[in-house]
Coordinates of N, CA and C in Angstrom, one line a residue:
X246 N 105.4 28.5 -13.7 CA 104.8 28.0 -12.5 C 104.7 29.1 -11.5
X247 N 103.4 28.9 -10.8 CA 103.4 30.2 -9.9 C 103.9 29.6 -8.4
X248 N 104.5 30.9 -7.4 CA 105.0 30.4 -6.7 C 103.8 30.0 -5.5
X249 N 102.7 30.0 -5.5 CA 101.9 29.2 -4.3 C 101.6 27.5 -5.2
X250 N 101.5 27.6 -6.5 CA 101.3 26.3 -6.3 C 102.9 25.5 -6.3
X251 N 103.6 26.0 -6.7 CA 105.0 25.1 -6.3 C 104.9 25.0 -4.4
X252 N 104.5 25.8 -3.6 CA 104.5 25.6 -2.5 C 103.7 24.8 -1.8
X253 N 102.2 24.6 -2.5 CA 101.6 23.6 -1.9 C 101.9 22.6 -2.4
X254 N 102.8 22.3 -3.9 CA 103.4 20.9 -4.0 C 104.2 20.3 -3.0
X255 N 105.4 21.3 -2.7 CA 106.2 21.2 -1.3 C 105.1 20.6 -0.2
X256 N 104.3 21.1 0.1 CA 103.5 20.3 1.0 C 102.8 19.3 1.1
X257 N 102.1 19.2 -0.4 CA 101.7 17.9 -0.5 C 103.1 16.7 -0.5
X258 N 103.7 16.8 -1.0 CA 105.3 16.0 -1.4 C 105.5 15.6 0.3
X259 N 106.2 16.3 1.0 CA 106.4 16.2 2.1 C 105.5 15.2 2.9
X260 N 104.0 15.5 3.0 CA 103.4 14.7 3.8 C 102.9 13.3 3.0
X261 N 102.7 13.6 1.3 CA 103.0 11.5 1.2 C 104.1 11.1 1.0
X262 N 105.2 11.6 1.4 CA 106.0 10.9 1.4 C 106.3 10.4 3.1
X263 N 106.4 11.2 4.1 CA 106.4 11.1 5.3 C 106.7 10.1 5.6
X264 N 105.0 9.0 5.4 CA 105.3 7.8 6.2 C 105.8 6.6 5.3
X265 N 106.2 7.1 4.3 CA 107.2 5.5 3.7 C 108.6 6.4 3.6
X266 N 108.7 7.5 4.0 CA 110.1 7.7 4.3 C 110.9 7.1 6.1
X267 N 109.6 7.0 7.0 CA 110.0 6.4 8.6 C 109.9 5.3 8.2
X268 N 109.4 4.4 7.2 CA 109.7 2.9 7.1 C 111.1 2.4 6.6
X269 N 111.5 4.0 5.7 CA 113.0 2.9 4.6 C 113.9 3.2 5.2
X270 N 114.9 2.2 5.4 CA 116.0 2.1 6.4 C 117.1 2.7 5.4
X271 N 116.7 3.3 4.2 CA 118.0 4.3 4.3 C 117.8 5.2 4.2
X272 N 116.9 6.0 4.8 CA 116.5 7.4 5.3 C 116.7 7.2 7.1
X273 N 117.0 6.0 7.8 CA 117.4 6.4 9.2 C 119.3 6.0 8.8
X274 N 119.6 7.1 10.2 CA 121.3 6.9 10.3 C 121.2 5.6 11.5
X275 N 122.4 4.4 11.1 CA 123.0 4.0 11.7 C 123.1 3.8 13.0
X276 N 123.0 3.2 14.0 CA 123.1 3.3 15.4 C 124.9 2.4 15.7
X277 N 125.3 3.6 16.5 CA 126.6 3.0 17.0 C 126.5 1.9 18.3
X278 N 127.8 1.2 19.1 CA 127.8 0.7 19.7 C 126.8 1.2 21.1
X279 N 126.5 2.1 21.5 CA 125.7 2.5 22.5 C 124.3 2.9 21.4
X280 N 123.5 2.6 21.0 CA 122.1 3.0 20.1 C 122.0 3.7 19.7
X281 N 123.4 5.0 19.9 CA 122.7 6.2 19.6 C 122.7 6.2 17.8
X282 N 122.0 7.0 17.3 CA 121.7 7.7 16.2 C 122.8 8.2 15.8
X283 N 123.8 7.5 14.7 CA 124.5 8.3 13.3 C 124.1 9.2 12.8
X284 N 124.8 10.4 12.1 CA 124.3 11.4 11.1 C 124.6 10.4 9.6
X285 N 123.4 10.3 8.6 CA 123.9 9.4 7.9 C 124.1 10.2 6.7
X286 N 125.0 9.8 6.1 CA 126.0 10.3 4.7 C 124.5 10.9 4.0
X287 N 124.4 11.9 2.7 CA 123.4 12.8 1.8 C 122.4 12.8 1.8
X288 N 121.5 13.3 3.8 CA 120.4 13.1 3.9 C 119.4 13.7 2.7
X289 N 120.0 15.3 2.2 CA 119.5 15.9 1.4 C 118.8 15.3 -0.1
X290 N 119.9 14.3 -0.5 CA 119.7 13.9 -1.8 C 119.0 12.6 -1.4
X291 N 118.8 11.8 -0.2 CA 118.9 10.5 -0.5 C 116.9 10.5 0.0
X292 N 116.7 11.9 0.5 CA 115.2 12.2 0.5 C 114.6 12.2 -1.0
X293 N 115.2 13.0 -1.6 CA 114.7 13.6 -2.6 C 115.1 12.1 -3.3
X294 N 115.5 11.4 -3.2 CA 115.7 10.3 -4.0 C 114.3 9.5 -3.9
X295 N 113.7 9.0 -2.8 CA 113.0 8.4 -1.9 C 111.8 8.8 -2.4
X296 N 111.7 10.2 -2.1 CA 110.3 10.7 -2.8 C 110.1 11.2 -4.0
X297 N 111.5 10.7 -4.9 CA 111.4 10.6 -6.5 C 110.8 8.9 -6.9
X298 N 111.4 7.8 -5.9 CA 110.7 6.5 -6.2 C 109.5 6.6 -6.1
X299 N 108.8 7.1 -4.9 CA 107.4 6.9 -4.8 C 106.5 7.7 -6.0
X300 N 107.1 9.3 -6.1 CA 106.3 9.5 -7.6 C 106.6 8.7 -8.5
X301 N 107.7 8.5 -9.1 CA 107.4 7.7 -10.2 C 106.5 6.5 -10.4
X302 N 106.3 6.0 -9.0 CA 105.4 4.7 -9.1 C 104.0 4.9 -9.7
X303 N 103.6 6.0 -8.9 CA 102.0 6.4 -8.9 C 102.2 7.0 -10.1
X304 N 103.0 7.8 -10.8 CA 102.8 8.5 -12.2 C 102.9 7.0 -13.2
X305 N 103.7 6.4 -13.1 CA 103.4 5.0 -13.9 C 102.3 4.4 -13.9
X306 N 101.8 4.4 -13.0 CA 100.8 3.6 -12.2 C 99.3 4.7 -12.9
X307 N 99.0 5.3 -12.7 CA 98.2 6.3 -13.3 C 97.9 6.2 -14.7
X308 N 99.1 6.5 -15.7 CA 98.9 6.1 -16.8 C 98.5 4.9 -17.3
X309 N 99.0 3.9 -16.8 CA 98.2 2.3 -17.1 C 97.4 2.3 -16.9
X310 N 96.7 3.0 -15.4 CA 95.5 2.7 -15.2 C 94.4 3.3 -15.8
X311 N 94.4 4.6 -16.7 CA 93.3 5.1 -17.2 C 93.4 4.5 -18.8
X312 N 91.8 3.8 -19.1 CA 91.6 3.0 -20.3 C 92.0 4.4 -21.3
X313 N 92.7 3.4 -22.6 CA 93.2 4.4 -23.9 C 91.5 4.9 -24.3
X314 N 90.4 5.0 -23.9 CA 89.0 5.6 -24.7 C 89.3 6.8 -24.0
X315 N 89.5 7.2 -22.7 CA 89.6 8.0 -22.3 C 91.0 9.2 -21.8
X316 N 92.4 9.0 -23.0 CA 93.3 9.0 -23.2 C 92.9 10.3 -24.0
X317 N 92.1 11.2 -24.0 CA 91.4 12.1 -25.1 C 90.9 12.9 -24.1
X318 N 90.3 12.4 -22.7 CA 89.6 13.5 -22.3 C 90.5 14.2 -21.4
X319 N 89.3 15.3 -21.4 CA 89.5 17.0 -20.6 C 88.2 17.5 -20.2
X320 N 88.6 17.8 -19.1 CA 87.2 18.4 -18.0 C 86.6 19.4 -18.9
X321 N 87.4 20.6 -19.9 CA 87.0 21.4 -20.3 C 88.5 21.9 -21.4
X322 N 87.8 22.3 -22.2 CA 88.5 22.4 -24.1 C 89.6 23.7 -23.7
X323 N 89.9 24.4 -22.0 CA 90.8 24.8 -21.9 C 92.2 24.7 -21.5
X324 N 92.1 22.9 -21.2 CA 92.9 22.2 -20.4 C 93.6 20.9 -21.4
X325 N 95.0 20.4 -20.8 CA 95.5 19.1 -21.7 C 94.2 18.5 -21.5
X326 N 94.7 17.2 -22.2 CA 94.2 15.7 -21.8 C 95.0 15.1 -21.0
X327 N 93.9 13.9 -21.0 CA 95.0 12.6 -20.0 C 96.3 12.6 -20.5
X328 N 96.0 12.3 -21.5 CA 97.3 11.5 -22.0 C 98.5 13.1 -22.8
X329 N 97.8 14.0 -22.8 CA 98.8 15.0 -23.0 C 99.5 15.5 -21.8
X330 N 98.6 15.4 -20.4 CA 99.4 15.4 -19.3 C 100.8 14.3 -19.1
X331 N 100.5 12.6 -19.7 CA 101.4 12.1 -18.9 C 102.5 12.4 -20.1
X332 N 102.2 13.0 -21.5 CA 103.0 13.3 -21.8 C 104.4 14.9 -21.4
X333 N 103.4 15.2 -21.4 CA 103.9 16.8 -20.5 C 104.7 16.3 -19.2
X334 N 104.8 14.8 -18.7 CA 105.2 14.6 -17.3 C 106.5 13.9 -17.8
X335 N 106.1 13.0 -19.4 CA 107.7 12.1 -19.7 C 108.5 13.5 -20.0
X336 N 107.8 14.6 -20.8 CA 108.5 15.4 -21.6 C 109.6 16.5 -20.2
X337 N 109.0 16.5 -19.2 CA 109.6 17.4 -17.7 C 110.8 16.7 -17.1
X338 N 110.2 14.8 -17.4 CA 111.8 14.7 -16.5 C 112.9 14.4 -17.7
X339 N 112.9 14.8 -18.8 CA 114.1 14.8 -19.2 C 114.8 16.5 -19.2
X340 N 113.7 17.2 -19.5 CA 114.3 19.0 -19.1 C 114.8 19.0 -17.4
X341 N 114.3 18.3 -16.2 CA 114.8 18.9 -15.2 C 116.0 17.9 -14.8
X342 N 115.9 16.5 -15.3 CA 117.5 15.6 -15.3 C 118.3 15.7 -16.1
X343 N 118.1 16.2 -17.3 CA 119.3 16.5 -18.4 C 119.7 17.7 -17.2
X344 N 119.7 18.4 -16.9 CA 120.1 19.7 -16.2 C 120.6 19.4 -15.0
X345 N 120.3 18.1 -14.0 CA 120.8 17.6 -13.2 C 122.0 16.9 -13.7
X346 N 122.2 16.4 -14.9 CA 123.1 15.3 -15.1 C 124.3 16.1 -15.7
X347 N 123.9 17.5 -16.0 CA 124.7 18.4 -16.9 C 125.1 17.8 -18.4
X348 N 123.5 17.0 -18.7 CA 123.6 17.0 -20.4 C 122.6 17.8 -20.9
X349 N 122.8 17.4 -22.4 CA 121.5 18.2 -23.4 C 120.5 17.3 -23.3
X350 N 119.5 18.1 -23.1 CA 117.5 18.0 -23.2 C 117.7 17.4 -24.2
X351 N 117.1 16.2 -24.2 CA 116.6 15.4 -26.0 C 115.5 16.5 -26.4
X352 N 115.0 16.6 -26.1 CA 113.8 17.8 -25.9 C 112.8 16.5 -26.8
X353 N 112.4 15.7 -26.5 CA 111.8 14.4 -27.4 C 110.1 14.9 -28.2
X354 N 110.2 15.9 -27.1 CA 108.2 16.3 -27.4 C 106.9 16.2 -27.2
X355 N 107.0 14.8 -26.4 CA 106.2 13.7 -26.5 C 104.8 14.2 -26.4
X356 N 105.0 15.1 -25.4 CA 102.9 15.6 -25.0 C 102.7 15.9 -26.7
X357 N 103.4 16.4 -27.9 CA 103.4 16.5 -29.4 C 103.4 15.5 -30.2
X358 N 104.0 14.1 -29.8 CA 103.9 13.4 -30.8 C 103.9 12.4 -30.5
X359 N 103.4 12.0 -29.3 CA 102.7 11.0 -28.9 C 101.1 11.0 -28.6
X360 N 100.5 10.2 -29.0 CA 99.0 9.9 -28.6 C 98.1 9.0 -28.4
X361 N 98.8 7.6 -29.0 CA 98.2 6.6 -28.2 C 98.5 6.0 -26.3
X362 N 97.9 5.3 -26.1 CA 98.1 4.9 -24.5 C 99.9 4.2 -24.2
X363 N 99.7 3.5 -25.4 CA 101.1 2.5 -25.2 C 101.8 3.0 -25.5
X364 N 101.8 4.4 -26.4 CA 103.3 5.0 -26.6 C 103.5 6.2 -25.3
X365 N 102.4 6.4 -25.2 CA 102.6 7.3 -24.1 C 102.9 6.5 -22.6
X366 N 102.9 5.7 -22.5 CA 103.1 4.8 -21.2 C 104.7 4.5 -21.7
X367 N 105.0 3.8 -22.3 CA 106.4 3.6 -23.0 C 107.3 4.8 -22.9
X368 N 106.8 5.9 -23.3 CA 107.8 7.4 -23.1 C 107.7 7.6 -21.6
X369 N 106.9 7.4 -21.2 CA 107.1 7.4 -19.6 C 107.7 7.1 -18.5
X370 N 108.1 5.7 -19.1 CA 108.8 4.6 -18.2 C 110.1 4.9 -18.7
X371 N 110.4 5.8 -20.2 CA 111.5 5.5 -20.6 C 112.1 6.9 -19.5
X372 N 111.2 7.8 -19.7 CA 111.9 9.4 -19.1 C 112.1 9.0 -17.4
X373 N 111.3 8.0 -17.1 CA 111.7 7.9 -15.5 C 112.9 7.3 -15.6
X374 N 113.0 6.3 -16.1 CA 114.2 5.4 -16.2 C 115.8 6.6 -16.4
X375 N 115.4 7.4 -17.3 CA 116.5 8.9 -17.7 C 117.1 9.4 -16.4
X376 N 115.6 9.6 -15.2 CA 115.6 10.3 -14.0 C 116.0 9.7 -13.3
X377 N 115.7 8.4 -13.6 CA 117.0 7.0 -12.5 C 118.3 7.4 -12.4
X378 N 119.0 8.0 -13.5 CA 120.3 8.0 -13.2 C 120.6 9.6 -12.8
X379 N 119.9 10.6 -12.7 CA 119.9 11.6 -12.2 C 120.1 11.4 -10.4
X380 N 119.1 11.0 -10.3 CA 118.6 10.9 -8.3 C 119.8 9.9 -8.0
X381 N 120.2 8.6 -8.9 CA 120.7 7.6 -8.0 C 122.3 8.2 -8.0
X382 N 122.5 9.1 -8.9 CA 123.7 9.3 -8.7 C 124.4 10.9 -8.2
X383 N 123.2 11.7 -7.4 CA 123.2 12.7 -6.6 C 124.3 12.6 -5.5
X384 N 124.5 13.1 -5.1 CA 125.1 13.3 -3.8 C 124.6 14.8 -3.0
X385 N 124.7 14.9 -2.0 CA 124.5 16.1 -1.2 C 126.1 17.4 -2.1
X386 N 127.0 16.7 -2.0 CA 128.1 17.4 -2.5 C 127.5 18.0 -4.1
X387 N 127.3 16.9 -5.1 CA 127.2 17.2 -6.5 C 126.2 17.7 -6.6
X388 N 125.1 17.7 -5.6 CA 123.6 18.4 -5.6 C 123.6 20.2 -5.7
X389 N 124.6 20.4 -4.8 CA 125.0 21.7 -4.7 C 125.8 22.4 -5.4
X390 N 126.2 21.8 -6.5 CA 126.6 22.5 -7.9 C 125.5 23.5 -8.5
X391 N 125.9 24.4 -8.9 CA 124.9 25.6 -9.1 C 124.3 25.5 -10.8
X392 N 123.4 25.5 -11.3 CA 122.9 25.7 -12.6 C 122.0 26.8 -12.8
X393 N 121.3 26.7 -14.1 CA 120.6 28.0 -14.3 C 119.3 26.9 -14.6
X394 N 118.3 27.3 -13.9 CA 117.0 26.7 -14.9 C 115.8 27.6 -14.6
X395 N 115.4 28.0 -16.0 CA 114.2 28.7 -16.3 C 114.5 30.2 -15.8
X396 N 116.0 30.6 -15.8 CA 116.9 31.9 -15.9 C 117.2 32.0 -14.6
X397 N 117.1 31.2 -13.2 CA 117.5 31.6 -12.3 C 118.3 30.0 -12.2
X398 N 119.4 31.0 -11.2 CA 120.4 30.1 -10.7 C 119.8 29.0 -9.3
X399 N 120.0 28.2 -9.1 CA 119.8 27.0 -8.2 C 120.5 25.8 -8.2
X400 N 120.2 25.0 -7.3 CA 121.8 24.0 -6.6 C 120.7 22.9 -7.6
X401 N 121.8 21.8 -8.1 CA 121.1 20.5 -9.2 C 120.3 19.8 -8.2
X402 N 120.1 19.9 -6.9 CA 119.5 19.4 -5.8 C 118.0 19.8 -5.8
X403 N 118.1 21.4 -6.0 CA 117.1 21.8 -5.9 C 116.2 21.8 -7.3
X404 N 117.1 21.7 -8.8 CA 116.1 21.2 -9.6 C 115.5 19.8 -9.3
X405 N 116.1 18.7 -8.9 CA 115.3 17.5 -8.8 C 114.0 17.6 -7.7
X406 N 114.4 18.3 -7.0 CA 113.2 18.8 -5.9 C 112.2 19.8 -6.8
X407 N 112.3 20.1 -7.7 CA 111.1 21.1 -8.4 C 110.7 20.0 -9.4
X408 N 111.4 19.1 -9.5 CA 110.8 17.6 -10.7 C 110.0 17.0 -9.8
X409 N 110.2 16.9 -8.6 CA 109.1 16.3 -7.5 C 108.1 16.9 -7.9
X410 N 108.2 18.1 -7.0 CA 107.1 19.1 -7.2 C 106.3 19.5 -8.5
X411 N 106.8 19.0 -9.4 CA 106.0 19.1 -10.6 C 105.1 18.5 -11.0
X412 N 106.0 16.6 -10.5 CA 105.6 15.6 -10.8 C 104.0 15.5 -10.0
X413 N 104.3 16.1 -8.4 CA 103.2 16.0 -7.9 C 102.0 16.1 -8.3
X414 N 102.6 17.8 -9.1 CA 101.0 19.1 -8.9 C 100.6 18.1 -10.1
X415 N 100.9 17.5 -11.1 CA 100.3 17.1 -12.2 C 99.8 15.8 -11.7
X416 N 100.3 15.3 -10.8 CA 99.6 13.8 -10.4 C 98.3 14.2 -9.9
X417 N 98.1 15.3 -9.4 CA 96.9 16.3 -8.7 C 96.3 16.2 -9.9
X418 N 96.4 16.5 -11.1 CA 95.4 16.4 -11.9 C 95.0 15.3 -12.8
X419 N 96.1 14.2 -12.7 CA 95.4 13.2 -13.3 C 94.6 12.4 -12.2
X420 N 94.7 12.8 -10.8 CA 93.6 12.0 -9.8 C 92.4 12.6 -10.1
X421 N 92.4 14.0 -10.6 CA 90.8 14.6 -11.1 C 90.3 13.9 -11.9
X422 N 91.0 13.7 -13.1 CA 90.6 13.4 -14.2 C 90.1 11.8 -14.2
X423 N 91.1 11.3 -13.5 CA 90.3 9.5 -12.7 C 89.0 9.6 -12.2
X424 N 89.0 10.6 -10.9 CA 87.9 10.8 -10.2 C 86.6 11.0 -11.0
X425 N 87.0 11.8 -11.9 CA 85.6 12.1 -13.2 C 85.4 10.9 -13.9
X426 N 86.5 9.9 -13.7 CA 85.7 8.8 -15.0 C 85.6 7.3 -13.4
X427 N 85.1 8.1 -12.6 CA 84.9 6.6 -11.4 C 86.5 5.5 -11.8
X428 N 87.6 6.2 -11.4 CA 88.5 4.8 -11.6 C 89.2 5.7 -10.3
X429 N 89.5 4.7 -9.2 CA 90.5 5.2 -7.6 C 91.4 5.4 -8.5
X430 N 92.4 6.3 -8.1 CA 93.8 7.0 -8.1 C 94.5 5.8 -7.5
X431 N 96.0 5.5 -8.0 CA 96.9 4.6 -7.2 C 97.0 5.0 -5.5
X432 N 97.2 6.2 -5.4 CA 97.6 6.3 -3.8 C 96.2 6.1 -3.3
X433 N 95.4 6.2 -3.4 CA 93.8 5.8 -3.1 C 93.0 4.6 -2.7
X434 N 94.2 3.2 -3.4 CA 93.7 2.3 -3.6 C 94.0 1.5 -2.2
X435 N 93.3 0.9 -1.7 CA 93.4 0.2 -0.6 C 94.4 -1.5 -0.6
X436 N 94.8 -1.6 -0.2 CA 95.9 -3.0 -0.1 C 94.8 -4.2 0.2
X437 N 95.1 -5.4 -0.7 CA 93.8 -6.4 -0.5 C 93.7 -6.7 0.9
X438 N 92.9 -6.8 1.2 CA 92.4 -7.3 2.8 C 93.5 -9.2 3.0
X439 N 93.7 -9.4 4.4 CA 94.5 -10.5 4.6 C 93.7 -10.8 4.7
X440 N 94.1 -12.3 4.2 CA 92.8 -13.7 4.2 C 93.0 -14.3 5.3
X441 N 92.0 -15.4 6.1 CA 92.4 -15.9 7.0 C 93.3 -16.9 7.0
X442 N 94.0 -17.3 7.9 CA 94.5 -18.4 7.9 C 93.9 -19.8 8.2
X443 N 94.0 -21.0 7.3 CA 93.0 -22.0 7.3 C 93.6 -23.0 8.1

């Protein structure tokens, strides 16, 4: 991974997560008896937790939503497919959570040996579910344990923050690949309009 596009993941990341991070009340601290504002217990991890729920939604969400005919395509014969991307996405969060969790990579393969829709949606749900117990059981303390990934040393904090960031840049390309076949991207989609009241 080159270092500008990991950096404009950081950016993209940051700003959709933004405003459903000011809505969830456990990203604000506490207010004491006079209103003021608490420092609240592993702001560090409990972000990165926050903006691990919301990708995983939309990467779930993505996969379902593009029909198995088109589970094959690629803009051009130099690039995955759909469906080898969402496998390349189940296949990432077990390499960057096994490493947060301090186990061994199933190393499972799946962008290899998965190829229909439903097994590839199924490996997907399963590797988020993997990453469930990575994020939910972080702490700002246990985040800062140091590992090695991809030969440099970094805090387990900061791998789950480059699983964001991965998660992102690849969501970046399966909204292309929607966009080419006329189907809205999840974060795109508008909320049904309120009915009147009768």
């Amino acid at each position: 991974m080159k270092f500008h596009a990991m950096a404009s993941a950081v950016v993209v990341l940051v700003v959709s997560t933004a405003a459903f991070a000011q809505d969830s009340k456990t990203t604000q601290g506490a207010s004491n008896s006079k209103g003021e504002q608490v420092a609240q217990a592993n702001p560090f991890s409990t972000f990165n937790k926050i903006a691990y729920a919301r990708l995983k939604i939309i990467l779930v969400s993505s996969a379902e939503k593009m029909p198995e005919e088109n589970y094959n395509f690629k803009p051009t014969e130099a690039i995955r497919s759909y469906g080898q991307i969402v496998g390349h996405l189940a296949d990432a969060q077990y390499n960057f959570c096994s490493l947060a969790l301090g186990e061994n990579n199933p190393s499972l393969k799946i962008e290899q040996s998965k190829t229909t829709k439903a097994d590839l949606v199924a490996a997907l749900k399963d590797a988020v579910a993997y990453c469930d117990k990575a994020y939910d059981g972080m702490t700002d303390a246990s985040g800062a344990q140091m590992v090695k990934l991809f030969g440099v040393d970094m805090p387990k904090l900061g791998v789950l923050n480059i699983n964001n960031m991965h998660d992102m840049e690849h969501y970046g390309n399966l909204v292309t690949y929607m966009r080419l076949k006329n189907i809205v991207p999840p974060t795109s989609e508008q909320p049904p309009a309120a009915q009147p009241k009768k």
